[in-house]
Amino acid sequence: MTNHVVLYEPLMPANTGNIARTCAGTNTVLDLIEPLGFQIDNKKMKRAGLDYWDKVDVRVHEDLNAFLGQLGSQDEMYLISKFSSKNYAEIDYTDSAKNYYFVFGKETTGLPETFMREYYERNLRIPMSDNIRCYNLANSVAIVLLEALRQQGFPNLETTHHYENDKLKDNYNRPERYERNLGGN
């Protein structure tokens, strides 16, 4: 099982850089569908992704048809859109025989309407109020991807880690280090 974040014609290098960092931290493939609104070596994009670009499996597709042509019969593709009425958290992402592709639209116009209609049953929504037009693209990716990973048991990810100066373990965070009592008995 492999998770893929798919960005359809992304425009903003900072969003893509932040998404690349999330992909690096979760061992997720990043699929980019051209045309892109920036060069992959753009300074802003690299700065947003910091020094994680070498840890991301980035796959660039010439267009939407090229992307769709590489999907296998066991692959599951979901389109994330504010226009859907199906909640992303109600889907089961745990079949280890499948690869999961989460497709996100362009920052300004989203996914093409014809594409969304063709895959109508594959459209998912992140619940939100009507106070905003949409969530930030990088945040949307993190919301959906972390739900899939949670359901999958966070495969190949550290759920705990020991740091040399761990603020919550060992003697580093002794109560006597603090002048005030923060609660408890």
PDB file of C-alpha atoms in Angstrom, residues 34-166:
ATOM      1  CA  GLU A  34       1.393  19.820 -15.341  1.00  0.00           C
ATOM      2  CA  PRO A  35       1.321  22.601 -16.192  1.00  0.00           C
ATOM      3  CA  LEU A  36       2.810  23.879 -12.938  1.00  0.00           C
ATOM      4  CA  GLY A  37       2.670  27.552 -11.993  1.00  0.00           C
ATOM      5  CA  PHE A  38       6.368  27.506 -11.056  1.00  0.00           C
ATOM      6  CA  GLN A  39       9.621  25.729 -11.759  1.00  0.00           C
ATOM      7  CA  ILE A  40      10.329  22.785  -9.469  1.00  0.00           C
ATOM      8  CA  ASP A  41      13.682  24.359  -8.630  1.00  0.00           C
ATOM      9  CA  ASN A  42      11.986  27.647  -7.668  1.00  0.00           C
ATOM     10  CA  LYS A  43      13.674  29.205  -4.596  1.00  0.00           C
ATOM     11  CA  LYS A  44      10.350  29.866  -2.850  1.00  0.00           C
ATOM     12  CA  MET A  45       9.270  26.273  -3.267  1.00  0.00           C
ATOM     13  CA  LYS A  46      12.573  24.898  -2.015  1.00  0.00           C
ATOM     14  CA  ARG A  47      12.490  27.285   0.944  1.00  0.00           C
ATOM     15  CA  ALA A  48       8.967  26.111   1.852  1.00  0.00           C
ATOM     16  CA  GLY A  49      10.057  22.469   1.634  1.00  0.00           C
ATOM     17  CA  LEU A  50      13.298  23.327   3.395  1.00  0.00           C
ATOM     18  CA  ASP A  51      15.865  20.584   3.039  1.00  0.00           C
ATOM     19  CA  TYR A  52      13.417  17.730   2.538  1.00  0.00           C
ATOM     20  CA  TRP A  53      13.188  17.626  -1.255  1.00  0.00           C
ATOM     21  CA  ASP A  54      15.644  14.749  -1.542  1.00  0.00           C
ATOM     22  CA  LYS A  55      13.374  12.707   0.765  1.00  0.00           C
ATOM     23  CA  VAL A  56      10.260  13.053  -1.455  1.00  0.00           C
ATOM     24  CA  ASP A  57       9.313  10.725  -4.290  1.00  0.00           C
ATOM     25  CA  VAL A  58       8.081  13.374  -6.769  1.00  0.00           C
ATOM     26  CA  ARG A  59       6.426  12.199  -9.968  1.00  0.00           C
ATOM     27  CA  VAL A  60       5.536  14.720 -12.658  1.00  0.00           C
ATOM     28  CA  HIS A  61       2.768  13.922 -15.160  1.00  0.00           C
ATOM     29  CA  GLU A  62       2.392  15.747 -18.464  1.00  0.00           C
ATOM     30  CA  ASP A  63      -1.356  16.223 -17.992  1.00  0.00           C
ATOM     31  CA  LEU A  64      -4.403  14.710 -16.315  1.00  0.00           C
ATOM     32  CA  ASN A  65      -4.754  11.961 -18.930  1.00  0.00           C
ATOM     33  CA  ALA A  66      -1.124  10.914 -18.450  1.00  0.00           C
ATOM     34  CA  PHE A  67      -1.723  10.688 -14.703  1.00  0.00           C
ATOM     35  CA  LEU A  68      -4.922   8.662 -15.131  1.00  0.00           C
ATOM     36  CA  GLY A  69      -3.174   6.354 -17.604  1.00  0.00           C
ATOM     37  CA  GLN A  70      -0.670   5.188 -14.992  1.00  0.00           C
ATOM     38  CA  LEU A  71      -3.298   4.147 -12.415  1.00  0.00           C
ATOM     39  CA  GLY A  72      -3.597   0.416 -11.821  1.00  0.00           C
ATOM     40  CA  SER A  73      -6.735  -1.657 -11.412  1.00  0.00           C
ATOM     41  CA  GLN A  74      -6.175  -1.953  -7.628  1.00  0.00           C
ATOM     42  CA  ASP A  75      -5.626   1.784  -7.152  1.00  0.00           C
ATOM     43  CA  GLU A  76      -8.168   3.933  -5.326  1.00  0.00           C
ATOM     44  CA  MET A  77      -8.450   7.561  -6.423  1.00  0.00           C
ATOM     45  CA  TYR A  78     -10.328  10.198  -4.426  1.00  0.00           C
ATOM     46  CA  LEU A  79     -10.965  13.777  -5.507  1.00  0.00           C
ATOM     47  CA  ILE A  80     -11.030  16.267  -2.663  1.00  0.00           C
ATOM     48  CA  SER A  81     -13.531  19.042  -3.309  1.00  0.00           C
ATOM     49  CA  LYS A  82     -15.722  21.472  -1.395  1.00  0.00           C
ATOM     50  CA  PHE A  83     -18.509  20.559  -3.833  1.00  0.00           C
ATOM     51  CA  SER A  84     -18.819  16.980  -2.611  1.00  0.00           C
ATOM     52  CA  SER A  85     -21.250  15.936   0.097  1.00  0.00           C
ATOM     53  CA  LYS A  86     -19.353  12.761   1.083  1.00  0.00           C
ATOM     54  CA  ASN A  87     -17.138  13.144   4.167  1.00  0.00           C
ATOM     55  CA  TYR A  88     -13.481  12.113   3.661  1.00  0.00           C
ATOM     56  CA  ALA A  89     -13.331  10.600   7.169  1.00  0.00           C
ATOM     57  CA  GLU A  90     -16.098   8.102   6.397  1.00  0.00           C
ATOM     58  CA  ILE A  91     -14.021   6.224   3.805  1.00  0.00           C
ATOM     59  CA  ASP A  92     -11.983   3.107   4.637  1.00  0.00           C
ATOM     60  CA  TYR A  93      -8.357   3.534   3.508  1.00  0.00           C
ATOM     61  CA  THR A  94      -7.007   0.297   5.006  1.00  0.00           C
ATOM     62  CA  ASP A  95      -6.890  -2.218   2.144  1.00  0.00           C
ATOM     63  CA  SER A  96      -3.184  -3.087   1.967  1.00  0.00           C
ATOM     64  CA  ALA A  97      -3.560  -4.393  -1.602  1.00  0.00           C
ATOM     65  CA  LYS A  98      -4.420  -0.890  -2.845  1.00  0.00           C
ATOM     66  CA  ASN A  99      -2.594   2.343  -3.484  1.00  0.00           C
ATOM     67  CA  TYR A 100      -4.499   5.459  -2.443  1.00  0.00           C
ATOM     68  CA  TYR A 101      -4.415   8.611  -4.569  1.00  0.00           C
ATOM     69  CA  PHE A 102      -5.783  11.848  -3.081  1.00  0.00           C
ATOM     70  CA  VAL A 103      -6.286  14.398  -5.851  1.00  0.00           C
ATOM     71  CA  PHE A 104      -6.391  18.108  -4.988  1.00  0.00           C
ATOM     72  CA  GLY A 105      -7.234  20.905  -7.403  1.00  0.00           C
ATOM     73  CA  LYS A 106      -5.553  24.106  -8.462  1.00  0.00           C
ATOM     74  CA  GLU A 107      -5.591  26.823  -5.780  1.00  0.00           C
ATOM     75  CA  THR A 108      -7.700  29.207  -7.884  1.00  0.00           C
ATOM     76  CA  THR A 109     -10.197  26.977  -9.690  1.00  0.00           C
ATOM     77  CA  GLY A 110     -10.010  23.517  -8.113  1.00  0.00           C
ATOM     78  CA  LEU A 111     -10.486  20.411 -10.240  1.00  0.00           C
ATOM     79  CA  PRO A 112     -12.093  20.475 -13.704  1.00  0.00           C
ATOM     80  CA  GLU A 113     -15.870  20.030 -13.491  1.00  0.00           C
ATOM     81  CA  THR A 114     -15.911  17.366 -16.229  1.00  0.00           C
ATOM     82  CA  PHE A 115     -13.320  15.331 -14.330  1.00  0.00           C
ATOM     83  CA  MET A 116     -15.288  15.631 -11.088  1.00  0.00           C
ATOM     84  CA  ARG A 117     -18.506  14.569 -12.809  1.00  0.00           C
ATOM     85  CA  GLU A 118     -16.810  11.597 -14.486  1.00  0.00           C
ATOM     86  CA  TYR A 119     -15.626  10.356 -11.069  1.00  0.00           C
ATOM     87  CA  TYR A 120     -18.655  11.590  -9.137  1.00  0.00           C
ATOM     88  CA  GLU A 121     -18.594   8.751  -6.567  1.00  0.00           C
ATOM     89  CA  ARG A 122     -14.918   9.485  -5.852  1.00  0.00           C
ATOM     90  CA  ASN A 123     -15.463  13.079  -4.672  1.00  0.00           C
ATOM     91  CA  LEU A 124     -14.858  13.723  -0.965  1.00  0.00           C
ATOM     92  CA  ARG A 125     -15.303  16.807   1.194  1.00  0.00           C
ATOM     93  CA  ILE A 126     -13.560  18.106   4.300  1.00  0.00           C
ATOM     94  CA  PRO A 127     -16.306  19.499   6.557  1.00  0.00           C
ATOM     95  CA  MET A 128     -16.149  23.277   7.053  1.00  0.00           C
ATOM     96  CA  SER A 129     -18.396  26.207   7.897  1.00  0.00           C
ATOM     97  CA  ASP A 130     -19.654  28.684   5.356  1.00  0.00           C
ATOM     98  CA  ASN A 131     -17.417  31.374   6.883  1.00  0.00           C
ATOM     99  CA  ILE A 132     -14.695  30.591   4.334  1.00  0.00           C
ATOM    100  CA  ARG A 133     -14.467  29.707   0.647  1.00  0.00           C
ATOM    101  CA  CYS A 134     -12.085  26.796   1.259  1.00  0.00           C
ATOM    102  CA  TYR A 135      -9.194  25.592   3.369  1.00  0.00           C
ATOM    103  CA  ASN A 136      -5.587  26.239   2.406  1.00  0.00           C
ATOM    104  CA  LEU A 137      -4.342  23.553   0.018  1.00  0.00           C
ATOM    105  CA  ALA A 138      -1.425  22.440   2.199  1.00  0.00           C
ATOM    106  CA  ASN A 139      -3.712  22.181   5.239  1.00  0.00           C
ATOM    107  CA  SER A 140      -6.287  20.207   3.236  1.00  0.00           C
ATOM    108  CA  VAL A 141      -3.623  17.730   2.171  1.00  0.00           C
ATOM    109  CA  ALA A 142      -2.485  17.241   5.764  1.00  0.00           C
ATOM    110  CA  ILE A 143      -6.051  16.759   7.029  1.00  0.00           C
ATOM    111  CA  VAL A 144      -6.928  14.040   4.510  1.00  0.00           C
ATOM    112  CA  LEU A 145      -3.541  12.315   4.455  1.00  0.00           C
ATOM    113  CA  LEU A 146      -3.254  12.039   8.243  1.00  0.00           C
ATOM    114  CA  GLU A 147      -6.730  10.481   8.445  1.00  0.00           C
ATOM    115  CA  ALA A 148      -5.714   7.827   5.910  1.00  0.00           C
ATOM    116  CA  LEU A 149      -2.461   7.193   7.795  1.00  0.00           C
ATOM    117  CA  ARG A 150      -4.311   7.020  11.133  1.00  0.00           C
ATOM    118  CA  GLN A 151      -6.619   4.357   9.737  1.00  0.00           C
ATOM    119  CA  GLN A 152      -3.613   2.485   8.328  1.00  0.00           C
ATOM    120  CA  GLY A 153      -1.876   2.495  11.730  1.00  0.00           C
ATOM    121  CA  PHE A 154       0.777   5.056  10.673  1.00  0.00           C
ATOM    122  CA  PRO A 155       2.810   2.524   8.647  1.00  0.00           C
ATOM    123  CA  ASN A 156       6.584   3.010   8.793  1.00  0.00           C
ATOM    124  CA  LEU A 157       6.213   6.168  10.890  1.00  0.00           C
ATOM    125  CA  GLU A 158       7.587   6.789  14.365  1.00  0.00           C
ATOM    126  CA  THR A 159       4.757   7.313  16.806  1.00  0.00           C
ATOM    127  CA  THR A 160       7.277   8.023  19.573  1.00  0.00           C
ATOM    128  CA  HIS A 161      10.880   9.171  19.503  1.00  0.00           C
ATOM    129  CA  HIS A 162      13.558   9.827  22.125  1.00  0.00           C
ATOM    130  CA  TYR A 163      15.350  13.143  21.845  1.00  0.00           C
ATOM    131  CA  GLU A 164      18.540  14.016  23.692  1.00  0.00           C
ATOM    132  CA  ASN A 165      16.800  16.945  25.402  1.00  0.00           C
ATOM    133  CA  ASP A 166      13.308  15.500  25.549  1.00  0.00           C
TER     134      ASP A 166
END
